[in-house]
Steps between C-alpha positions, in 0.01 A plus 500: 500500500619846565821590646381779716686538819832403349793729512582671181151593397435870483304654783532196724793572723749353262820654382536869506540652163159591378502844660559356840805637669618581845321839489183367344168457663266212446290497187773668291439850635807714549630551851607832645601751239871569483614787724469828314815699453490828690792641310282741300340632817841568658624674185192724495526575873871580468430731204223684684719528811788637292278762337360606839852526641608722210194725543563541873869567439414763238261676737759503779764646268257763369398606850864526608602702194209743530538524877873558469455777242231666713721485809792641302287791375368575851856487635620747238211737571560476876873558468459802274217653706689457830804678357286786369312539830830492694635782284757282323376613159844502337552133593146413383570674167832317447387153608146473364452722193564353155768686298236597241289665775812668639554658157146644509509608865813660643611412850453862612142515366422164665640608837324837499171337394513244781604763758202717401270221625638551854482135602632395842523201733123502555440401137398140427446349154202283407484328161149447372596379153786273408510324163784294358534392139762340276503561129774386262728427796461849648345518845286800587345598832249780550447622855250763611404614844505772758757632744315617810672761716379704797255744342559414133505226240723443199392298194762262370529303178814314395587280205798267516630314193791276410615152412702403807518814712192721505553876484246781530391624158211721611420687821222715634516656846262788560267632769171312503204696371 
């Protein structure tokens, strides 16, 4: 009769070979799927992480550059204004004014103009506008504000320009209206 139950017949526990393997399930269905490679996921995550790191680094550098230029401009304005208030106008003229501005404004005219404002130790500067810009490698800083003294106020507006060292290219010091 039939030979069912004998080894070697398909589907009856005989020899492996008809789709039956160590990872196979009964009835010829596949077992667990092979482990998926996560290599693509790690490549994508590493790429996204790298881009985020570059963005953060760029922002930090930008903030430091802008902050540094702003601090430099404020420092120049403070240094110049302190010398002028202290009556050291000749030193302020020599150290801060750009040679092109010195050609337009003589030292004598500068000194007499500052002395006419009659500033003294009671005078304190306050900067209400400070903008810094770089164009074609040339840094520029515009500073505007008010010097408040006992009984009077003096408007101030300075412009500093340069590539490495900033020098004053424009100045306005006059009694406030």
